[in-house]
mmCIF file of C-alpha atoms in Angstrom:
data_model
loop_
_atom_site.group_PDB
_atom_site.id
_atom_site.type_symbol
_atom_site.label_atom_id
_atom_site.label_comp_id
_atom_site.label_asym_id
_atom_site.label_seq_id
_atom_site.Cartn_x
_atom_site.Cartn_y
_atom_site.Cartn_z
ATOM 1 C CA MET N 1 2.533 -3.630 -5.156
ATOM 2 C CA LEU N 2 3.996 -6.776 -3.756
ATOM 3 C CA PRO N 3 1.874 -9.934 -3.357
ATOM 4 C CA VAL N 4 2.661 -11.844 -0.174
ATOM 5 C CA PRO N 5 1.300 -15.442 0.003
ATOM 6 C CA VAL N 6 0.284 -16.617 3.489
ATOM 7 C CA ASP N 7 -1.310 -20.087 3.848
ATOM 8 C CA LEU N 8 -3.047 -20.001 0.450
ATOM 9 C CA VAL N 9 -4.286 -16.472 1.109
ATOM 10 C CA THR N 10 -2.541 -13.678 -0.750
ATOM 11 C CA PHE N 11 -2.080 -10.171 0.556
ATOM 12 C CA ARG N 12 -1.039 -7.093 -1.342
ATOM 13 C CA VAL N 13 1.208 -4.463 0.125
ATOM 14 C CA ILE N 14 1.439 -0.940 -1.250
ATOM 15 C CA TYR N 15 4.657 0.683 -0.141
ATOM 16 C CA VAL N 16 7.006 3.533 -0.998
ATOM 17 C CA ALA N 17 10.789 3.279 -0.936
ATOM 18 C CA LYS N 18 11.417 6.796 -2.200
ATOM 19 C CA PHE N 19 12.824 8.167 1.044
ATOM 20 C CA ALA N 20 16.361 7.521 2.261
ATOM 21 C CA ASP N 21 15.445 6.853 5.887
ATOM 22 C CA ALA N 22 12.880 4.046 5.521
ATOM 23 C CA VAL N 23 10.474 1.997 3.452
ATOM 24 C CA TYR N 24 6.917 3.017 4.323
ATOM 25 C CA VAL N 25 4.032 0.547 4.108
ATOM 26 C CA LEU N 26 1.034 2.591 3.008
ATOM 27 C CA HIS N 27 -1.553 -0.184 2.960
ATOM 28 C CA CYS N 28 -1.838 -3.969 3.208
ATOM 29 C CA PHE N 29 -4.955 -5.941 2.284
ATOM 30 C CA GLN N 30 -6.135 -9.398 1.319
ATOM 31 C CA LYS N 31 -6.161 -10.026 -2.412
ATOM 32 C CA LYS N 32 -9.582 -11.223 -3.517
ATOM 33 C CA SER N 33 -9.398 -10.599 -7.279
ATOM 34 C CA GLN N 34 -6.995 -9.623 -10.050
ATOM 35 C CA ARG N 35 -8.134 -6.015 -9.812
ATOM 36 C CA THR N 36 -7.228 -3.766 -6.900
ATOM 37 C CA ASP N 37 -10.242 -2.106 -5.302
ATOM 38 C CA PRO N 38 -10.262 1.653 -5.965
ATOM 39 C CA GLN N 39 -10.868 2.265 -2.232
ATOM 40 C CA ASP N 40 -7.585 0.514 -1.410
ATOM 41 C CA ILE N 41 -5.735 2.636 -3.961
ATOM 42 C CA ALA N 42 -7.391 5.812 -2.660
ATOM 43 C CA LEU N 43 -6.384 4.994 0.915
ATOM 44 C CA ALA N 44 -2.761 4.388 -0.113
ATOM 45 C CA LYS N 45 -2.717 7.693 -2.043
ATOM 46 C CA LYS N 46 -4.129 9.530 0.966
ATOM 47 C CA ARG N 47 -1.485 8.062 3.258
ATOM 48 C CA TYR N 48 1.256 8.895 0.740
ATOM 49 C CA LYS N 49 0.128 12.529 0.626
ATOM 50 C CA GLU N 50 0.148 12.645 4.431
ATOM 51 C CA LEU N 51 3.643 11.185 4.437
ATOM 52 C CA LEU N 52 4.858 13.829 1.982
ATOM 53 C CA LYS N 53 3.597 16.574 4.325
ATOM 54 C CA GLU N 54 5.743 15.148 7.140
ATOM 55 C CA GLN N 55 8.959 15.003 5.105
ATOM 56 C CA PRO N 56 11.369 17.968 5.321
#
């Protein structure tokens, strides 16, 4: 995860750079605490699984 500060508000980006053709952003959300919400992690995992299905 990569924190991205924007006007005193921090966002987290979950991405995957495993594939040769691109870097895929799976989820981006506003950081509100030190801990990442399990729903945000679950959504990123779901999107990653969908991405894997599309890869040859």
